[in-house]
């Protein structure tokens, strides 16, 4: 006797796979970005220590802050996708 999976089960299985892949991507991306932040922050700190505060170092800090904001928005979009997929699985 063969069992047929209902469309509901197929969709749920599909969403589960999508969620697992998205979670893996999100985790890797988050770790990579955190590494980049730490490295950039260290470079910025070293430059500021060497140069002192000036227009260039202020601009550098502003650019880093904007980069972090943009990156945080992108990570939030990825996290929202994860939440949406998780809700579909739980329905």
Short mmCIF file of C-alpha atoms in Angstrom, two decimals:
data_model
loop_
_atom_site.label_atom_id
_atom_site.label_comp_id
_atom_site.label_asym_id
_atom_site.label_seq_id
_atom_site.Cartn_x
_atom_site.Cartn_y
_atom_site.Cartn_z
CA UNK A 1 0.00 0.00 0.00
CA UNK A 2 1.42 3.38 -0.99
CA UNK A 3 0.69 6.46 1.00
CA UNK A 4 0.02 9.70 -0.76
CA UNK A 5 1.23 12.87 0.78
CA UNK A 6 -1.41 15.52 0.85
CA UNK A 7 -0.74 18.86 -0.78
CA UNK A 8 -0.66 20.33 2.71
CA UNK A 9 2.13 17.95 3.76
CA UNK A 10 4.07 18.66 0.57
CA UNK A 11 3.81 22.41 1.11
CA UNK A 12 4.81 22.06 4.74
CA UNK A 13 7.81 19.93 3.78
CA UNK A 14 8.78 22.48 1.10
CA UNK A 15 8.53 25.34 3.61
CA UNK A 16 10.58 23.34 6.13
CA UNK A 17 13.39 22.85 3.57
CA UNK A 18 13.25 26.53 2.58
CA UNK A 19 13.38 27.52 6.24
CA UNK A 20 16.38 25.28 6.97
CA UNK A 21 18.27 26.66 3.96
CA UNK A 22 17.36 30.26 4.83
CA UNK A 23 18.38 29.75 8.47
CA UNK A 24 21.73 28.33 7.40
CA UNK A 25 22.31 31.27 5.02
CA UNK A 26 21.24 33.75 7.69
CA UNK A 27 23.58 32.27 10.30
CA UNK A 28 26.56 32.26 7.95
CA UNK A 29 25.84 35.79 6.73
CA UNK A 30 25.40 37.10 10.28
CA UNK A 31 28.71 35.58 11.41
CA UNK A 32 30.54 36.95 8.38
CA UNK A 33 29.13 40.44 8.90
CA UNK A 34 30.01 40.39 12.59
CA UNK A 35 33.59 39.49 11.64
CA UNK A 36 33.67 42.36 9.13
CA UNK A 37 32.31 44.80 11.76
CA UNK A 38 35.00 43.79 14.24
CA UNK A 39 37.75 44.10 11.64
CA UNK A 40 36.51 47.48 10.40
CA UNK A 41 36.10 48.78 13.93
CA UNK A 42 39.68 47.74 14.76
CA UNK A 43 41.00 49.40 11.59
CA UNK A 44 39.01 52.55 12.34
CA UNK A 45 40.28 52.62 15.93
CA UNK A 46 43.88 52.18 14.77
CA UNK A 47 43.54 54.94 12.18
CA UNK A 48 41.92 57.31 14.64
CA UNK A 49 44.64 56.56 17.20
CA UNK A 50 47.28 57.35 14.57
CA UNK A 51 45.61 60.32 12.90
CA UNK A 52 43.67 61.77 15.76
CA UNK A 53 40.19 63.14 15.12
CA UNK A 54 39.87 65.14 11.93
CA UNK A 55 37.43 65.54 9.04
CA UNK A 56 38.61 62.31 7.42
CA UNK A 57 38.19 60.21 10.55
CA UNK A 58 34.76 61.72 11.21
CA UNK A 59 33.75 60.88 7.64
CA UNK A 60 35.14 57.37 8.09
CA UNK A 61 33.01 56.87 11.21
CA UNK A 62 29.91 58.22 9.43
CA UNK A 63 30.47 55.85 6.51
CA UNK A 64 30.93 52.92 8.86
CA UNK A 65 27.75 53.84 10.71
CA UNK A 66 25.81 54.05 7.42
CA UNK A 67 27.30 50.73 6.28
CA UNK A 68 26.20 49.12 9.55
CA UNK A 69 22.67 50.56 9.27
CA UNK A 70 22.31 49.24 5.70
CA UNK A 71 23.67 45.87 6.71
CA UNK A 72 21.30 45.73 9.70
CA UNK A 73 18.35 46.47 7.38
CA UNK A 74 19.43 43.65 5.06
CA UNK A 75 19.78 41.25 7.99
CA UNK A 76 16.34 42.28 9.25
CA UNK A 77 14.86 41.45 5.83
CA UNK A 78 16.47 38.02 6.00
CA UNK A 79 15.17 37.53 9.53
CA UNK A 80 11.65 38.59 8.47
CA UNK A 81 11.77 35.96 5.71
CA UNK A 82 12.73 33.34 8.29
CA UNK A 83 9.86 34.36 10.54
CA UNK A 84 7.43 34.20 7.61
CA UNK A 85 8.62 30.72 6.63
CA UNK A 86 8.41 29.52 10.23
CA UNK A 87 4.80 30.76 10.45
CA UNK A 88 3.94 28.87 7.25
CA UNK A 89 5.41 25.70 8.72
CA UNK A 90 3.48 26.09 11.96
CA UNK A 91 0.13 26.75 10.23
#
